[in-house]
mmCIF file of C-alpha atoms in Angstrom:
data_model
loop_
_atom_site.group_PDB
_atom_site.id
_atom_site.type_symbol
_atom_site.label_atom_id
_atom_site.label_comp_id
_atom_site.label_asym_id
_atom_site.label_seq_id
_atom_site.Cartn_x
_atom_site.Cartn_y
_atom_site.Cartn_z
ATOM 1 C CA UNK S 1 89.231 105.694 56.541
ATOM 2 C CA UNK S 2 92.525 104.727 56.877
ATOM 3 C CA UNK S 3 93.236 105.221 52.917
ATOM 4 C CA UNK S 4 92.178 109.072 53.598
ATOM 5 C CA UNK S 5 94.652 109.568 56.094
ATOM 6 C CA UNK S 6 97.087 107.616 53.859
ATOM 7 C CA UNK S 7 96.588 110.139 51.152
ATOM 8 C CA UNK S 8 96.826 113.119 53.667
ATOM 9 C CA UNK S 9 99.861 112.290 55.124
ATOM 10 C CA UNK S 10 101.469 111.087 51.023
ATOM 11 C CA UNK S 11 100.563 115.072 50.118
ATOM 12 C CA UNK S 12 102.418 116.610 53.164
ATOM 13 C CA UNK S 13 105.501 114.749 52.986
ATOM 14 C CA UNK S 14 105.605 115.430 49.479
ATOM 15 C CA UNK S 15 106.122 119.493 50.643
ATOM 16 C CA UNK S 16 109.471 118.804 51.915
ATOM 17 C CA UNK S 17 112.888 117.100 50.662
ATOM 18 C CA UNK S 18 113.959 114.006 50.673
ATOM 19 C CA UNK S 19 116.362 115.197 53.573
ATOM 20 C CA UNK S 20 113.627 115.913 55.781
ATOM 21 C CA UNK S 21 111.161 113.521 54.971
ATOM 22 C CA UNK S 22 112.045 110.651 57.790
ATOM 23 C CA UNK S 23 111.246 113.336 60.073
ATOM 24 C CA UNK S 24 108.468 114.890 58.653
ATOM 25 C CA UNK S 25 106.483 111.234 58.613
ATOM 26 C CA UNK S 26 107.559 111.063 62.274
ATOM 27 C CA UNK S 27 105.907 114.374 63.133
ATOM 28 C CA UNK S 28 102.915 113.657 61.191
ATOM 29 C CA UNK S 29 102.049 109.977 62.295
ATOM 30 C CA UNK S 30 102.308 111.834 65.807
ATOM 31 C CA UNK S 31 100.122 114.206 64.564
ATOM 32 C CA UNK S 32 97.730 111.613 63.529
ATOM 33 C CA UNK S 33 97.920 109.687 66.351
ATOM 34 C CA UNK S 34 96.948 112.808 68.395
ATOM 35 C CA UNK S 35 93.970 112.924 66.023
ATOM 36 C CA UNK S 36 92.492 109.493 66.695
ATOM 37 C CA UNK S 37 92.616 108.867 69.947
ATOM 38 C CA UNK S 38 95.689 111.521 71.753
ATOM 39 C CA UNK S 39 99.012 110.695 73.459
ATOM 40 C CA UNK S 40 98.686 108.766 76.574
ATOM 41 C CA UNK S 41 99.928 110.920 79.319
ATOM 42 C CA UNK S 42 103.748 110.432 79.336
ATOM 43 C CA UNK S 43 103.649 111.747 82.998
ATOM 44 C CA UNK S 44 100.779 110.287 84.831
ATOM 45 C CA UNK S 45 100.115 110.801 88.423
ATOM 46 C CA UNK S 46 102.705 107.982 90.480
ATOM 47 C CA UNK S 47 99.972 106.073 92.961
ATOM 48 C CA UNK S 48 101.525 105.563 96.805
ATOM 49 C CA UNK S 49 101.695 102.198 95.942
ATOM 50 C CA UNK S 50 104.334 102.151 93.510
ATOM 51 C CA UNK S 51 107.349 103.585 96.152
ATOM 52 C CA UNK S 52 108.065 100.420 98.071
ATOM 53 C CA UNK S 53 110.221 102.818 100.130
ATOM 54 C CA UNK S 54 107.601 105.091 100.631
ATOM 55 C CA UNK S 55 104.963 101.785 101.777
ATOM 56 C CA UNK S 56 108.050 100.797 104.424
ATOM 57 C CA UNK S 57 107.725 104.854 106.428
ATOM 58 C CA UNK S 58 104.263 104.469 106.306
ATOM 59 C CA UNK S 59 104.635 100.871 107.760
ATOM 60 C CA UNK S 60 106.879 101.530 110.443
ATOM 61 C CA UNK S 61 104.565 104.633 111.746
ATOM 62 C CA UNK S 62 101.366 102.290 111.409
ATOM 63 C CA UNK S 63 102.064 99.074 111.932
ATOM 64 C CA UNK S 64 102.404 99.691 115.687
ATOM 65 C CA UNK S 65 99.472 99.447 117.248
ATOM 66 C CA UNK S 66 97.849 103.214 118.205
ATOM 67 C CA UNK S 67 95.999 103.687 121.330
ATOM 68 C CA UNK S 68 93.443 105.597 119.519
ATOM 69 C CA UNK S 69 93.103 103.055 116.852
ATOM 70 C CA UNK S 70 94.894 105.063 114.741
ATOM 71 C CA UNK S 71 97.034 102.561 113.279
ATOM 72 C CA UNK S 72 96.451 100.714 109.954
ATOM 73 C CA UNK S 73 93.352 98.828 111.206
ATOM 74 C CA UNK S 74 92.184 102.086 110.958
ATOM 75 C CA UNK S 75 93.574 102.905 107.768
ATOM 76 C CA UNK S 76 91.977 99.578 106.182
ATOM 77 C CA UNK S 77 88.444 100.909 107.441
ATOM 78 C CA UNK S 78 88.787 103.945 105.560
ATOM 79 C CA UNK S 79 89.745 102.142 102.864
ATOM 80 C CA UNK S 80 86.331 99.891 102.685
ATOM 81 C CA UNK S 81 87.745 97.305 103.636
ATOM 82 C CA UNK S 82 85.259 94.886 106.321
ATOM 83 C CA UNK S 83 85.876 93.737 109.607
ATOM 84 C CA UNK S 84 86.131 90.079 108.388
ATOM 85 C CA UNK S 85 89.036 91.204 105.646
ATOM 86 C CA UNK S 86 91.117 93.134 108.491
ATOM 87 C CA UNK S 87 91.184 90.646 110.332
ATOM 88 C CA UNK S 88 93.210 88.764 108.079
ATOM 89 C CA UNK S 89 95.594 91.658 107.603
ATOM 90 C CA UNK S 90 96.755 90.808 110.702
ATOM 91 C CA UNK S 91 98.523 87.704 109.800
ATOM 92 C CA UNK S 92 100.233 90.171 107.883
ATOM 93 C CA UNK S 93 104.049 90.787 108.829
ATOM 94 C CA UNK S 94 103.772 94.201 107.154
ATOM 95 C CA UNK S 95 99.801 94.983 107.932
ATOM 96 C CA UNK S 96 100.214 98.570 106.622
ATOM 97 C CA UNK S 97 101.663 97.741 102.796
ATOM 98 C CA UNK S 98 99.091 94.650 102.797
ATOM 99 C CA UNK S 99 96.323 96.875 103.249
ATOM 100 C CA UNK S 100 97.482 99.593 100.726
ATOM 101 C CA UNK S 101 98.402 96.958 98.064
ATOM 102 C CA UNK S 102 95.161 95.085 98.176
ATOM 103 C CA UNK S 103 93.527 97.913 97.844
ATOM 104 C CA UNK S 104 94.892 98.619 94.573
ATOM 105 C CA UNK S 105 94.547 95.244 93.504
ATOM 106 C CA UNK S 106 91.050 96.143 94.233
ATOM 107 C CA UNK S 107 91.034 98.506 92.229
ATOM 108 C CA UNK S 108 90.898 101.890 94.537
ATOM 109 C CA UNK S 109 94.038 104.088 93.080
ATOM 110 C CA UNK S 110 96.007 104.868 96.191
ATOM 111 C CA UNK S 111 97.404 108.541 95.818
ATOM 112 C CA UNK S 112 98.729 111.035 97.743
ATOM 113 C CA UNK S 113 95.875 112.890 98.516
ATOM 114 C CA UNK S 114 93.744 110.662 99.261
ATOM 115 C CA UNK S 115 96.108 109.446 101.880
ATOM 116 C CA UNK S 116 97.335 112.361 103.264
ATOM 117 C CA UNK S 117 93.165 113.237 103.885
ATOM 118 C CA UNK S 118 93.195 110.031 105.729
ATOM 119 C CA UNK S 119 95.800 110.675 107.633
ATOM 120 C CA UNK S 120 95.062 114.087 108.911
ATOM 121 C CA UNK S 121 91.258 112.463 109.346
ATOM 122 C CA UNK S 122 93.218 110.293 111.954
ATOM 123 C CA UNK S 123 94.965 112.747 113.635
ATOM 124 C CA UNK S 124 98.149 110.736 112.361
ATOM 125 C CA UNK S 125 100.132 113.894 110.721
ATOM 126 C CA UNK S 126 103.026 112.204 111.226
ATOM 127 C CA UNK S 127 101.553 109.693 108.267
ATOM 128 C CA UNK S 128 100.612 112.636 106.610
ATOM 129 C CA UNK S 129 103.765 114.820 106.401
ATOM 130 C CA UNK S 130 105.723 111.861 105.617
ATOM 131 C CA UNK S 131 103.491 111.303 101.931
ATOM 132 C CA UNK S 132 103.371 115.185 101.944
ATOM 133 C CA UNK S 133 107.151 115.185 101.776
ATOM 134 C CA UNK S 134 107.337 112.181 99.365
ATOM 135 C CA UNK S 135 104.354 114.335 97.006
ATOM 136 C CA UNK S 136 106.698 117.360 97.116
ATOM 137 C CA UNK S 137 110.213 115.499 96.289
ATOM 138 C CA UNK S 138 108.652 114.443 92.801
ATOM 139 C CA UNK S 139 106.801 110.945 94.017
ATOM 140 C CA UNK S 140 109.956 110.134 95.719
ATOM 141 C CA UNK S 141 111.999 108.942 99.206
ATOM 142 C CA UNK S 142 114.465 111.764 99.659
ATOM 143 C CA UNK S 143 116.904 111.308 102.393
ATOM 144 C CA UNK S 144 115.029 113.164 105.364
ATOM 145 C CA UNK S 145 112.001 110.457 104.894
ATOM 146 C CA UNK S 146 114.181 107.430 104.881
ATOM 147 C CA UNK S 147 116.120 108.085 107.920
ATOM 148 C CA UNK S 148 114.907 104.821 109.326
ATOM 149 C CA UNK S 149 116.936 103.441 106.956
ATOM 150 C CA UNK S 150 119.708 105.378 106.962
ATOM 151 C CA UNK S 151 120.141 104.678 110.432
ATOM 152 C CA UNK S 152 119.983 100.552 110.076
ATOM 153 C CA UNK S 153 121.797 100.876 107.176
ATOM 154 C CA UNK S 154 125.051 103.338 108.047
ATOM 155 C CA UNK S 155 125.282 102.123 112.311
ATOM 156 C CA UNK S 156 124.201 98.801 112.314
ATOM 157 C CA UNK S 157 127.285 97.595 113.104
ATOM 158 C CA UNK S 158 126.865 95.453 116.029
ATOM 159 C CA UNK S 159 124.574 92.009 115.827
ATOM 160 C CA UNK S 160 123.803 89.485 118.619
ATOM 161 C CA UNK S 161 125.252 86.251 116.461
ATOM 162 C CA UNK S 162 125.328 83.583 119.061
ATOM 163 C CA UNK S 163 121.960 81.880 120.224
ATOM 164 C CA UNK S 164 123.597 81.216 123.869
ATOM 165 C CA UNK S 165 123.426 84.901 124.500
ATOM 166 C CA UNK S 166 119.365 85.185 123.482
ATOM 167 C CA UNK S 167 119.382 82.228 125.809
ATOM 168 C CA UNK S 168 120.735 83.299 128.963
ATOM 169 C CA UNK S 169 118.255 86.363 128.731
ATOM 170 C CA UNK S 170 115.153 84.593 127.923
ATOM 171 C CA UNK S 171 114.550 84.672 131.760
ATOM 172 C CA UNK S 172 113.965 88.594 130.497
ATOM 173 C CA UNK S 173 110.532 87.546 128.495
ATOM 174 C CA UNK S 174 109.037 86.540 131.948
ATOM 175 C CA UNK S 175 107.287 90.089 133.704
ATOM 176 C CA UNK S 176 107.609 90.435 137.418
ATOM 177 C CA UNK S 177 107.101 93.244 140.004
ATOM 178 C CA UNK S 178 110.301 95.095 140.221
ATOM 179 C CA UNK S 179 109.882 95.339 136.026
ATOM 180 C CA UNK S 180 113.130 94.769 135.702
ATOM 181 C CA UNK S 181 112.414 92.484 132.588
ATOM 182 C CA UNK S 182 111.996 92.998 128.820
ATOM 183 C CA UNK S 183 109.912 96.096 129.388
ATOM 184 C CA UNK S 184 112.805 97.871 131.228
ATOM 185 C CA UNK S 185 115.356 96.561 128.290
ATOM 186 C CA UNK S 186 113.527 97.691 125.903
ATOM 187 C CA UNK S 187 112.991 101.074 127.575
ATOM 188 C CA UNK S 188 116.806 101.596 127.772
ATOM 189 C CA UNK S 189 117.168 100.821 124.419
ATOM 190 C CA UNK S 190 114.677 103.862 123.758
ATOM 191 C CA UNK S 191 111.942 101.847 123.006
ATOM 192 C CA UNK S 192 108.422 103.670 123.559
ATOM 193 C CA UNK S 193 105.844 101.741 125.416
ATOM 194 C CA UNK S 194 103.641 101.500 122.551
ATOM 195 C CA UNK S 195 106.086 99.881 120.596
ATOM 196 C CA UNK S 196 107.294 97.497 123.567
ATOM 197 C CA UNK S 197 103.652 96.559 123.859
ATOM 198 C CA UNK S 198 103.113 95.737 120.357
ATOM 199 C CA UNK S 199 105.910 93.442 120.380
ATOM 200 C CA UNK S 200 105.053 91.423 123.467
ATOM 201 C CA UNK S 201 101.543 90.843 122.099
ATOM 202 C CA UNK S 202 103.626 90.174 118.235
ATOM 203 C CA UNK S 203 106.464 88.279 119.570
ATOM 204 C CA UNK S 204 107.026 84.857 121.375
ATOM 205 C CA UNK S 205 110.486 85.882 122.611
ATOM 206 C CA UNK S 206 109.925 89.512 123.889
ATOM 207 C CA UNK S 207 113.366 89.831 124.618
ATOM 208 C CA UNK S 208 114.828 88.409 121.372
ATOM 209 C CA UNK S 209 112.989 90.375 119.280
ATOM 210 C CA UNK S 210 114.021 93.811 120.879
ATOM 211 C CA UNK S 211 117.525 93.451 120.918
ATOM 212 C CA UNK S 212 117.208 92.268 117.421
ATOM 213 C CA UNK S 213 115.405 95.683 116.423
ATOM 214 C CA UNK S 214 117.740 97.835 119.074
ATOM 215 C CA UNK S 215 120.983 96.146 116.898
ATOM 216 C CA UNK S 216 119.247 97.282 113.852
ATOM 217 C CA UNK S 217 118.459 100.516 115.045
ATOM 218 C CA UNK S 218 121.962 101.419 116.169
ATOM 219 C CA UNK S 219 120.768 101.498 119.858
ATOM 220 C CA UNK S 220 122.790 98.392 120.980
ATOM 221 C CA UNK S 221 126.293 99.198 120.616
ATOM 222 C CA UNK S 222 128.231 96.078 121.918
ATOM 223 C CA UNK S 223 128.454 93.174 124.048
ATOM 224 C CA UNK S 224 129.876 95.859 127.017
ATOM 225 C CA UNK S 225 126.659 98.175 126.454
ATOM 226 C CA UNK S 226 124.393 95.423 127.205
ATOM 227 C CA UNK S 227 126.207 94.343 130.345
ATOM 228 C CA UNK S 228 126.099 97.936 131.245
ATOM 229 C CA UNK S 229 122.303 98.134 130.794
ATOM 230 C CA UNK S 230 121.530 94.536 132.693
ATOM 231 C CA UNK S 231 123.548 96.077 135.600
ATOM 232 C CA UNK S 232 121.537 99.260 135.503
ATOM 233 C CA UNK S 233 118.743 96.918 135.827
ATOM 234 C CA UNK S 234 119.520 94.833 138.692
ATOM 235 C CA UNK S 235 119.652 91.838 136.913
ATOM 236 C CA UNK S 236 123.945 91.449 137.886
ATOM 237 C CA UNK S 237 122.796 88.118 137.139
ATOM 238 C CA UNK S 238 122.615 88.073 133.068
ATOM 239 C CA UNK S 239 125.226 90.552 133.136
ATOM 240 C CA UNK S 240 127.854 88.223 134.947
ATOM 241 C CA UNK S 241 126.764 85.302 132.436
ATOM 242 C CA UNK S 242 127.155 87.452 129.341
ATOM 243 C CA UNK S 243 130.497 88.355 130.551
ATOM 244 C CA UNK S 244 131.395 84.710 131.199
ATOM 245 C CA UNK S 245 130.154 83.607 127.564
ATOM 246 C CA UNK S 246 132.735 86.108 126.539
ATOM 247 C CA UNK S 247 135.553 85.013 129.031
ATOM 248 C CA UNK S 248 135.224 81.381 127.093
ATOM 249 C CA UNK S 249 135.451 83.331 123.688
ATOM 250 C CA UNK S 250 132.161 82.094 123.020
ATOM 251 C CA UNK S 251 131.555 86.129 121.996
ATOM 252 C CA UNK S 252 133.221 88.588 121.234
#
């Protein structure tokens, strides 16, 4: 067989000059190749899971726990995956990009319609709008889906660095009656219940852990915007310690 085609393609490169005849045999061994068994597809359909950028949108929209059950537990479910496998998903630190991965390693191709159907399934067209927009930029973040990052990344500027400071408002983690405590915080710091919820259950220090994601967020603007917000609180307390750790240049 392969002597045939050698002969074929020997008899049409003879038609041309020695000038064109590198480029002739590359036309024709593409021709051939087309012949046997055709050109893979040189722009195949780009699965979800490929756009780690994409996998951290969907991840901050779904990992948060859904009072509908419309989070990624949910997602996993409509995935196939079994109550015994979700489960484990859980000790997950990003549930929603375990899920999705897995389930290519499983071999289900994860693509943009097939999530977007999901999604709108859910009632989660939040989910859906964001792969929607990511379909319709070419398989790709544009700016207007990542603004998550853009806002750790561009007013991030203030971090709590010293541990003395998480320490005097660890009192914060305990709930009381007046809810003046990490719930309040976190509401200040434009936190929606769902999400303050998911990290008490999450979390082991409540009140770390949101001014760690307010900082991030751009929310937290300084050591005299926290001061502020524990004296909105009522707890003059904290406030009068933070400003004393910064009296003895412990902060800045």
């Amino acid at each position: 067989m392969f002597k045939d085609w050698k002969e074929i393609l020997q008899r049409k490169v003879e038609k041309y000059s020695n000038q064109d005849r590198t480029q002739s045999r590359k036309n024709l061994c593409k021709m051939v190749k087309n012949i046997m068994g055709g050109e893979e597809d040189s722009n195949p359909e780009r699965l979800v899971t490929d756009d780690y950028r994409l996998l951290l949108e969907l991840s901050k929209l779904l990992d948060i726990e859904d009072s509908l059950d419309r989070d990624w537990q949910m997602l996993a479910d409509k995935l196939g995956f079994k109550a015994s496998e979700i489960e484990l998903f859980e000790l997950n630190k990003d549930p929603t990009i375990g899920v999705l991965r897995t389930a290519r390693q499983k071999g289900t191709q994860v693509t943009a319609e097939m999530l977007i159907t999901i999604f709108k399934d859910l009632g989660r067209n939040d989910a859906a709008t964001v792969v929607q927009d990511w379909q319709n930029n070419g398989c790709k973040m544009g700016s207007q889906e990542c603004a998550g990052d853009q806002i750790d990344s561009q007013t991030s500027t203030f971090t709590i660095e010293h541990y003395k400071v998480f320490q005097k408002l660890k009192r914060l983690d305990s709930e009381n009656v007046l809810g003046n405590d990490y719930r309040e915080l976190g509401s200040q710091l434009d936190f929606s219940m769902v999400e303050i919820e998911h990290i008490a259950k999450k979390s082991k220090s409540k009140t770390q852990e949101i001014l760690k994601i307010a900082c991030r967020r751009g929310k937290l603007k300084s050591y005299e915007h926290l001061i502020k917000i524990l004296r909105s609180m009522k707890r003059v307390d904290m406030a009068q310690e933070i400003e004393q750790l910064r009296a003895n240049g412990c902060i800045g």
